[in-house]
PDB file of C-alpha atoms in Angstrom:
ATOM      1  CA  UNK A   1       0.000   0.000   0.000  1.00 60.00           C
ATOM      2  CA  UNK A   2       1.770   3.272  -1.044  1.00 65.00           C
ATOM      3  CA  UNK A   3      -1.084   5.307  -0.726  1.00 89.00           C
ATOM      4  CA  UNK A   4      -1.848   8.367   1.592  1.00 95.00           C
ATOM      5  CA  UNK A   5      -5.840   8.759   1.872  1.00 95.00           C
ATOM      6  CA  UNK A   6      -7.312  11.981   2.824  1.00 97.00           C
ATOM      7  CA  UNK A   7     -11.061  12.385   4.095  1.00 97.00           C
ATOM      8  CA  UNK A   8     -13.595  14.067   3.696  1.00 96.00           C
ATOM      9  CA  UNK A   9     -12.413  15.150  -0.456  1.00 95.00           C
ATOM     10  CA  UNK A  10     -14.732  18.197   0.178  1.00 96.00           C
ATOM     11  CA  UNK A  11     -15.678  20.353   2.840  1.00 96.00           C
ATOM     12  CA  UNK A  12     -18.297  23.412   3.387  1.00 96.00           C
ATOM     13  CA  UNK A  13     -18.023  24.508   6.917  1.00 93.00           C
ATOM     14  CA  UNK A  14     -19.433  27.811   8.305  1.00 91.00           C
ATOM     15  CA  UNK A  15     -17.071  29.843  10.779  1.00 90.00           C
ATOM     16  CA  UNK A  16     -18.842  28.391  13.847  1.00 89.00           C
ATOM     17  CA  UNK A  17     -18.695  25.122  13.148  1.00 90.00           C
ATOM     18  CA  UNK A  18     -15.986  22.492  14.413  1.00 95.00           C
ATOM     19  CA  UNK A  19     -14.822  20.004  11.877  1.00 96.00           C
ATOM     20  CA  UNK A  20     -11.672  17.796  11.467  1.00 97.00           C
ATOM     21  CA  UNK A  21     -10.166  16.548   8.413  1.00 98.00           C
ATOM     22  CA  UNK A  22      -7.949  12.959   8.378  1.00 98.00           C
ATOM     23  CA  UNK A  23      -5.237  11.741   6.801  1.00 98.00           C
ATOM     24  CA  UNK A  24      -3.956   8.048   6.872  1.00 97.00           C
ATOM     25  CA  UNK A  25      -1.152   5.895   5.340  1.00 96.00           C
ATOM     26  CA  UNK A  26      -0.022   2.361   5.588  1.00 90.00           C
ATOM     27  CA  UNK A  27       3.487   2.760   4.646  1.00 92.00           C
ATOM     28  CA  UNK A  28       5.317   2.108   7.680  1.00 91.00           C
ATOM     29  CA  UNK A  29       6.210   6.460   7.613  1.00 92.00           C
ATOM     30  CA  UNK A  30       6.760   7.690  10.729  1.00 91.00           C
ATOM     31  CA  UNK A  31       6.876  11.406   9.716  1.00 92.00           C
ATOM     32  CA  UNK A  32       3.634  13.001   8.526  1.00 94.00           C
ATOM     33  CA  UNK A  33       2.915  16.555   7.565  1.00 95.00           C
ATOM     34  CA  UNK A  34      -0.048  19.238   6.647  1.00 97.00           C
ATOM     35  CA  UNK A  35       0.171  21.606   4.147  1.00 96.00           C
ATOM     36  CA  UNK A  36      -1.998  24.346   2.926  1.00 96.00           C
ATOM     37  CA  UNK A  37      -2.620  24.738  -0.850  1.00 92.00           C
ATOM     38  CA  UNK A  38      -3.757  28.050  -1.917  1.00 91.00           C
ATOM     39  CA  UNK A  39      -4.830  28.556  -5.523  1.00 86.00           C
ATOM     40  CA  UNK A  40      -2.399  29.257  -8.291  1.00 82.00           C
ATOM     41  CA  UNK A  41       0.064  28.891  -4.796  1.00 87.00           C
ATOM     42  CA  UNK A  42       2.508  26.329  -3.909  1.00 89.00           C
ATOM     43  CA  UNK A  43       2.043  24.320  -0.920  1.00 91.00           C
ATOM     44  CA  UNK A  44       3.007  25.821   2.290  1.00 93.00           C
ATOM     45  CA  UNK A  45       3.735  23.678   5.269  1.00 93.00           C
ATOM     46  CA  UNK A  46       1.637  24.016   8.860  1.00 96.00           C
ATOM     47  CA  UNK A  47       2.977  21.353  10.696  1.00 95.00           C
ATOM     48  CA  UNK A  48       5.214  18.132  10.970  1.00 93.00           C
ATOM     49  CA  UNK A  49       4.613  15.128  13.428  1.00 94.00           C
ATOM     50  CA  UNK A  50       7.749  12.916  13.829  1.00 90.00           C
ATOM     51  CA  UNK A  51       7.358   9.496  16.074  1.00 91.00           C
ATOM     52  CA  UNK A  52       3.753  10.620  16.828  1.00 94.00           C
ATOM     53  CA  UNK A  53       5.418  14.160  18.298  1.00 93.00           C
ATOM     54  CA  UNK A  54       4.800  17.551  17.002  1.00 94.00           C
ATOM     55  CA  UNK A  55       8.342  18.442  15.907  1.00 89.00           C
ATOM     56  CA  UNK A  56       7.533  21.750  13.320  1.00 88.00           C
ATOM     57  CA  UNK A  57       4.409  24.362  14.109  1.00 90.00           C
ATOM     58  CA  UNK A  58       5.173  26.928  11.013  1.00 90.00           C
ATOM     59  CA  UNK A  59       3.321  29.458  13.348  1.00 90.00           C
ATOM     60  CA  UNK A  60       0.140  28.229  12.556  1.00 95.00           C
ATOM     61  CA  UNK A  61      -3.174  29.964  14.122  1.00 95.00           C
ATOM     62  CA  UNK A  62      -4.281  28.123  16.951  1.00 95.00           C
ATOM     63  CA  UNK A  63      -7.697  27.495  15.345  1.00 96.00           C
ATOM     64  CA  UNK A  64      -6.189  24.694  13.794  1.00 97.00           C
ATOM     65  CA  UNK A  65      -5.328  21.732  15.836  1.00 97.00           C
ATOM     66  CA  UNK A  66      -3.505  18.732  14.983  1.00 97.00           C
ATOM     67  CA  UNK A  67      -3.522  15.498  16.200  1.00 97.00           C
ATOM     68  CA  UNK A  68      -1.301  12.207  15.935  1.00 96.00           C
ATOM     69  CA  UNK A  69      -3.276   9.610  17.126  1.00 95.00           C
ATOM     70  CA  UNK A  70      -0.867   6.990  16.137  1.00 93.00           C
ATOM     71  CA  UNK A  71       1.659   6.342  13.434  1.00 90.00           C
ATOM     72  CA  UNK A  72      -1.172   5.670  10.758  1.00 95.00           C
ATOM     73  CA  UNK A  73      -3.258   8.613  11.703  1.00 97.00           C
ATOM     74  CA  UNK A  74      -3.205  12.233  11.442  1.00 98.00           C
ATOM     75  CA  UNK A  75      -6.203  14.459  12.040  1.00 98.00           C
ATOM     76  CA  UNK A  76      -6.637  18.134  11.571  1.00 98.00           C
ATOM     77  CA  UNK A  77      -9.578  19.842  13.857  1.00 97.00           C
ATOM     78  CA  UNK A  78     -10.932  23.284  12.832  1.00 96.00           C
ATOM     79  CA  UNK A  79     -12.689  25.625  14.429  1.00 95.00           C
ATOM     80  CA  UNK A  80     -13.768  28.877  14.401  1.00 93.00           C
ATOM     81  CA  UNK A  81     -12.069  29.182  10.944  1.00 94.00           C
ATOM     82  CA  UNK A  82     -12.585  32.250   8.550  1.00 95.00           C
ATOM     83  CA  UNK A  83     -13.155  32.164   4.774  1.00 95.00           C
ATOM     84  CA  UNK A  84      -9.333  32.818   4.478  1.00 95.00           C
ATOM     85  CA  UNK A  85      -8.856  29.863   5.152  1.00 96.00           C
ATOM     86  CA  UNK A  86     -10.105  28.542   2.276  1.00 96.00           C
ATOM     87  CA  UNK A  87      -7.564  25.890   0.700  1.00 95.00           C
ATOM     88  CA  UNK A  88      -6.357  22.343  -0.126  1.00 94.00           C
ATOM     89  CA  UNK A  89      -5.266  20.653   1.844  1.00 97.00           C
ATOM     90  CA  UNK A  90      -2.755  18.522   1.663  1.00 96.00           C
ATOM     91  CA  UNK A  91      -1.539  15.872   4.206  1.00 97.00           C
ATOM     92  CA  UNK A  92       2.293  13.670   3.358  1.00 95.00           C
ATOM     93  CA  UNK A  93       4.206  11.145   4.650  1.00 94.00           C
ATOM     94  CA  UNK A  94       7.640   9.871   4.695  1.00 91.00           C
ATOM     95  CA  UNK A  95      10.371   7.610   6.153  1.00 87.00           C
ATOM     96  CA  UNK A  96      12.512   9.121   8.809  1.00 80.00           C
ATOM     97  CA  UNK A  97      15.952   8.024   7.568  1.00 73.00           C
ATOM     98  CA  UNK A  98      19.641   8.532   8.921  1.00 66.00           C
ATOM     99  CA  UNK A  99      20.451  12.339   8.651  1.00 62.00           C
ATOM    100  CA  UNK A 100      16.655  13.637   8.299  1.00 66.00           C
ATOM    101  CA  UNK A 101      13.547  12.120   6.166  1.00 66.00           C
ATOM    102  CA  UNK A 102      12.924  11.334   2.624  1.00 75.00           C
ATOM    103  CA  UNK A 103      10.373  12.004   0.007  1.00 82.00           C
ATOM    104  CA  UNK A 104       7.367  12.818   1.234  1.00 88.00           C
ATOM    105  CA  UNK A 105       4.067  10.968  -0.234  1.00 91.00           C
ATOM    106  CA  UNK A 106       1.071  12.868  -0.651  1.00 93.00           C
ATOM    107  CA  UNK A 107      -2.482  12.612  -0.358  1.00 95.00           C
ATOM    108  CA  UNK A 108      -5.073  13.874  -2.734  1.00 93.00           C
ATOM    109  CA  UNK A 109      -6.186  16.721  -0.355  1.00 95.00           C
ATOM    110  CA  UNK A 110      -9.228  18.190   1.164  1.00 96.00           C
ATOM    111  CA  UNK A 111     -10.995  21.427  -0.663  1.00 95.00           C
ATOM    112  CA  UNK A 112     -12.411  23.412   2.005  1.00 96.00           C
ATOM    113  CA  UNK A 113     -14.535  26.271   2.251  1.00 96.00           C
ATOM    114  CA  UNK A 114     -14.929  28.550   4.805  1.00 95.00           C
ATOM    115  CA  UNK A 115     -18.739  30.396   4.194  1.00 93.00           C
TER     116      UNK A 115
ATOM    117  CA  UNK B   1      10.351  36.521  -0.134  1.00 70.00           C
ATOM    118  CA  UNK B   2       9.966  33.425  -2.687  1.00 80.00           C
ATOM    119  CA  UNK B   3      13.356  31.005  -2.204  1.00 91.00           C
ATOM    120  CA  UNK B   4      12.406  28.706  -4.816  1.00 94.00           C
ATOM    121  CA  UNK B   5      10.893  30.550  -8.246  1.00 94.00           C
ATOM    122  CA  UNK B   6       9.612  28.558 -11.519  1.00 96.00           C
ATOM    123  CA  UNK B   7       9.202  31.654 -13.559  1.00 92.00           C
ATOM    124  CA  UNK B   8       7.821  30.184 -16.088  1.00 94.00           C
ATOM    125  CA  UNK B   9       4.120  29.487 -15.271  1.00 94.00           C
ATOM    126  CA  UNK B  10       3.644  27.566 -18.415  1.00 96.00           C
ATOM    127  CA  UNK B  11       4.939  25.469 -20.760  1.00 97.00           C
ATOM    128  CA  UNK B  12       3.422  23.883 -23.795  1.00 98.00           C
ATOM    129  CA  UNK B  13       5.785  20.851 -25.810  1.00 98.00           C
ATOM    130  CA  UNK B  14       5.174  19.077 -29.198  1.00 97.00           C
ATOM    131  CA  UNK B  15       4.420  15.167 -28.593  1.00 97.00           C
ATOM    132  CA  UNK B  16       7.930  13.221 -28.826  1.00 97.00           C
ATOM    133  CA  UNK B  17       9.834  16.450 -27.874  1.00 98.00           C
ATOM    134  CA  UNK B  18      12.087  17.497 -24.963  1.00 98.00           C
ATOM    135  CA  UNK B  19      10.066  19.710 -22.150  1.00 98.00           C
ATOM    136  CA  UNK B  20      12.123  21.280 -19.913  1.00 98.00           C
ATOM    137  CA  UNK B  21      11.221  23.275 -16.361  1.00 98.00           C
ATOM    138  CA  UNK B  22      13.440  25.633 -14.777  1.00 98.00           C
ATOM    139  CA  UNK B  23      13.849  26.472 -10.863  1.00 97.00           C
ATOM    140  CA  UNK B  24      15.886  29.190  -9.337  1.00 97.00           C
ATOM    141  CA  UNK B  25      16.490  29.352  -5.628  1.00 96.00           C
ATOM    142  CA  UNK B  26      18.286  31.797  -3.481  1.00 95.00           C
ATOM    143  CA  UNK B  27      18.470  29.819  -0.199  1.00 91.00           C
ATOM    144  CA  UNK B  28      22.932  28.630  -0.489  1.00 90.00           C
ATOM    145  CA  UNK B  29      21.606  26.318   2.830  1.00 89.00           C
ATOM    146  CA  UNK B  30      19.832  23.990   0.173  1.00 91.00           C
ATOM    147  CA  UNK B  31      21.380  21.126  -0.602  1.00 87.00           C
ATOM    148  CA  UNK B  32      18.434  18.563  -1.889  1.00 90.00           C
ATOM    149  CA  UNK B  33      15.777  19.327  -4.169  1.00 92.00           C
ATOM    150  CA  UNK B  34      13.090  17.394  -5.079  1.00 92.00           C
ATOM    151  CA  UNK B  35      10.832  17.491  -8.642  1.00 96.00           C
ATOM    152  CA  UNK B  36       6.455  16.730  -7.847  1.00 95.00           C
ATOM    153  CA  UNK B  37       4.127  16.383 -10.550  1.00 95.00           C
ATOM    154  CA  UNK B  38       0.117  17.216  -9.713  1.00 92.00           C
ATOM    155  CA  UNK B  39      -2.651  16.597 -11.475  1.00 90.00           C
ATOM    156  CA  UNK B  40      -5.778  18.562 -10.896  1.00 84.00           C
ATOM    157  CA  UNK B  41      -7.379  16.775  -8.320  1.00 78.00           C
ATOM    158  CA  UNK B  42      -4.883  15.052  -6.791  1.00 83.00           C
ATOM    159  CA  UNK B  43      -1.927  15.563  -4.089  1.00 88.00           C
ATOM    160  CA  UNK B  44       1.874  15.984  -5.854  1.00 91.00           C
ATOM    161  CA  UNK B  45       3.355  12.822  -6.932  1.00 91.00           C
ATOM    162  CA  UNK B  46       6.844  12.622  -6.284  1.00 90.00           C
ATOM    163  CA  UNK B  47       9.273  12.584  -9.380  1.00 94.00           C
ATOM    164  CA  UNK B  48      13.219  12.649  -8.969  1.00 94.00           C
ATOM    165  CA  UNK B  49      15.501  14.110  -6.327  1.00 91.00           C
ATOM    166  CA  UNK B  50      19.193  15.364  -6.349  1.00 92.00           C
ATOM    167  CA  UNK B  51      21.946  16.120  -3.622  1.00 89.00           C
ATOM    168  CA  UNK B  52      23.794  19.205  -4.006  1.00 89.00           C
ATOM    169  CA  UNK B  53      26.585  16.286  -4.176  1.00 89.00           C
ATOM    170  CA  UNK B  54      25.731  15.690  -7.263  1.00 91.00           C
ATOM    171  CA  UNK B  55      24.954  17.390 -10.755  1.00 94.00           C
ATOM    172  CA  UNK B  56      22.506  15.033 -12.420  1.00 96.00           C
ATOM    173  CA  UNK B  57      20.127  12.528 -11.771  1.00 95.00           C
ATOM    174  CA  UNK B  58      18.831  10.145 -13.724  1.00 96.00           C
ATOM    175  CA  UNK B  59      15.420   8.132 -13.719  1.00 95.00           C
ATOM    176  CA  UNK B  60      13.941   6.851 -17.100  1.00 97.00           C
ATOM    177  CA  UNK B  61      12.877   9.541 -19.029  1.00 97.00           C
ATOM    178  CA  UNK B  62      13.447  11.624 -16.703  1.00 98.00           C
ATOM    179  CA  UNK B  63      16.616  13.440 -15.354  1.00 98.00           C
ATOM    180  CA  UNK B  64      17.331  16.705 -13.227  1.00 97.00           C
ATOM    181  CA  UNK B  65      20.264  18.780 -13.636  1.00 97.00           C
ATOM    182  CA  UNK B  66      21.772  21.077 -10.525  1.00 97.00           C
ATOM    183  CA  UNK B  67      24.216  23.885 -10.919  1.00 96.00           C
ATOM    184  CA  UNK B  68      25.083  25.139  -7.549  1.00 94.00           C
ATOM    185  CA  UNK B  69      26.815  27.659  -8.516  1.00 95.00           C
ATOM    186  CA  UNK B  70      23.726  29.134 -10.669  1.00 96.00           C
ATOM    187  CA  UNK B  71      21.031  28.263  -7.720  1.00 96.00           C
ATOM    188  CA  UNK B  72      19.617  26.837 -10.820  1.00 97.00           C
ATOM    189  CA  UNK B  73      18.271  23.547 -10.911  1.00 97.00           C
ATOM    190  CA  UNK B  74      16.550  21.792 -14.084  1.00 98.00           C
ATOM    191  CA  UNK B  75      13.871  18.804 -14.933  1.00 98.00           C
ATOM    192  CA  UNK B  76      14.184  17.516 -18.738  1.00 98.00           C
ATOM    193  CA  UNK B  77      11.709  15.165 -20.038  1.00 98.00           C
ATOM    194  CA  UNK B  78      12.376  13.056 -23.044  1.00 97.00           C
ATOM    195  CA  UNK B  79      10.404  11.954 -24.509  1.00 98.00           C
ATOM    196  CA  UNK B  80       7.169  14.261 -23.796  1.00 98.00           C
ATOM    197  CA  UNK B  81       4.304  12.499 -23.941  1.00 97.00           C
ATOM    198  CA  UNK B  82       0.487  13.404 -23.611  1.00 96.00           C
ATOM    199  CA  UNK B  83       0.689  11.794 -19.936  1.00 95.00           C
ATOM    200  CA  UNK B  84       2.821  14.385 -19.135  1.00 97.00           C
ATOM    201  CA  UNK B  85       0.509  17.191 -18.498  1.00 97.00           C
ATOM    202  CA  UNK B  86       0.411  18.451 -15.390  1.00 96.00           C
ATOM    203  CA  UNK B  87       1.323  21.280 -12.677  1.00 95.00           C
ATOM    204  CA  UNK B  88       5.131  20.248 -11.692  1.00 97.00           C
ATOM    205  CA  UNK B  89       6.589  21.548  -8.507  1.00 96.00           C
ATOM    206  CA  UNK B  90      10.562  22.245  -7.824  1.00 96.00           C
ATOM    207  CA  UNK B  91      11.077  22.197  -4.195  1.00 94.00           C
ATOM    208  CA  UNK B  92      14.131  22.552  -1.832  1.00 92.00           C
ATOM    209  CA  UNK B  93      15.274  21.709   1.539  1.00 88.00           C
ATOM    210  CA  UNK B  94      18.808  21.614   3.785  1.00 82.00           C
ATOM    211  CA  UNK B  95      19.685  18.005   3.943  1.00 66.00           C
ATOM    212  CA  UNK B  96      19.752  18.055   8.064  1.00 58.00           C
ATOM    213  CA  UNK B  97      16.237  19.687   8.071  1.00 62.00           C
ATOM    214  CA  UNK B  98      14.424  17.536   5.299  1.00 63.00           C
ATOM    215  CA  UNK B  99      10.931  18.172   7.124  1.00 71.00           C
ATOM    216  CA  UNK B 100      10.471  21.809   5.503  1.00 81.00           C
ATOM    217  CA  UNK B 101      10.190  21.636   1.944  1.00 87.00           C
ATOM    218  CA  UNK B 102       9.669  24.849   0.402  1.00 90.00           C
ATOM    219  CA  UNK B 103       7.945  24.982  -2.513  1.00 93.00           C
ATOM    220  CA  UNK B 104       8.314  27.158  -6.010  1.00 94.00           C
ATOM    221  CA  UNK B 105       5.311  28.115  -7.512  1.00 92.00           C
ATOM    222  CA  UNK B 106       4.957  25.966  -9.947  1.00 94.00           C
ATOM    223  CA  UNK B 107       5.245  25.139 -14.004  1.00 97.00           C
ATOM    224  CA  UNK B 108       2.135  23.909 -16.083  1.00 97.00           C
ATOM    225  CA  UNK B 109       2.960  21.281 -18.760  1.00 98.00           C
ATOM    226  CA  UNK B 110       0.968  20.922 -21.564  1.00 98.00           C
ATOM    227  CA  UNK B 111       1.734  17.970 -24.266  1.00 98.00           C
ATOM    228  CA  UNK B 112       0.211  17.853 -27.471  1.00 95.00           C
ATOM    229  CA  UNK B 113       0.212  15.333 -29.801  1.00 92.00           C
TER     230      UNK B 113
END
């Protein structure tokens, strides 16, 4: 399996609600990432989990949460989001290997919109 | 400030023909770059990587050249083929920090038979 899934595909939330979007490979990586995909922008990264532990936070607002349930698993909660926030996004993987961690496999992404 | 530019935003190549994307970065502190290729709809598909210790890399019809001394990497694709088509990504990192890949904007293939 060398596939990173990504769920829900789509997402219409309003700026009260509370959602989370997850992420989950089967790959054996134990380094997973979010990233933020404007249009006509390239991806930006929010944040980096390596062994399960928060190891990057690219000074991301604190109304998104992230969450490392396990090796497999990574889930992004949102709340209170504004229509800025608007984006793909993306979720990776990779092998951490001797001297840092190697290509990083990516999921198809969740479009959200912030109404 | 952009570290990594693809100033070309498109790119359209003949069926059969060489395409080749550019990538300029300014960050010295990179040494490994990485080429993705995304399809609408889908997350970037990893391509072909080089080490600054190293000038080219090769991988089927595809091979990426470096010139450190330019902060100018390149991706050449022979030959092009419909397939092809697609958003592809240059992005960079310093080898002990692999985690942050930065991203350029991005060059849009088109093939055409």
């Amino acid at each position: 399996d060398t596939e990173v899934t990504q769920t829900p595909k789509h997402l219409v939330m309003g700026m009260t609600n509370k959602k989370s979007l997850k992420c989950e490979q089967h790959m054996g990586h134990r380094a997973m990432y979010w990233y933020k995909q404007k249009a006509k922008k390239p991806p930006e990264l929010m944040f980096v989990y390596s062994y399960e532990k928060l190891s990057i936070n690219e000074s991301v607002p604190s109304r998104f949460s992230p969450e490392c349930p396990n090796s497999s698993l990574l889930n992004l909660h949102l709340h209170a989001l504004q229509p800025e926030d608007s984006a793909l996004y993306l979720c990776a993987s990779s092998q951490v290997i001797a001297g840092g961690l190697g290509e990083q496999f990516f999921g198809p992404g969740t479009r959200l919109t912030v109404l | 400030d952009q570290q990594v530019k693809q100033n070309s935003p498109s790119l359209s190549v003949q069926e059969g023909r060489i395409s080749i994307l550019n990538c300029d970065y300014t960050n010295s502190m990179f040494d490994y770059f990485l080429w993705y290729k995304k399809y609408p709809a889908e997350g970037p598909t990893f391509l072909i990587s080089i080490s600054s210790i190293k000038d080219k890399n090769e991988d089927g019809r595809f091979t990426v050249f470096l010139n450190k001394s330019a902060k100018h990497l390149s991706l050449h694709i022979v030959p092009s083929q419909p397939g092809d088509s697609a958003v592809y990504f240059c992005a960079a990192s310093r080898a002990y920090n692999t985690d942050k890949l930065i991203f350029g904007t991005g060059t849009r293939l088109q093939v055409f038979p």
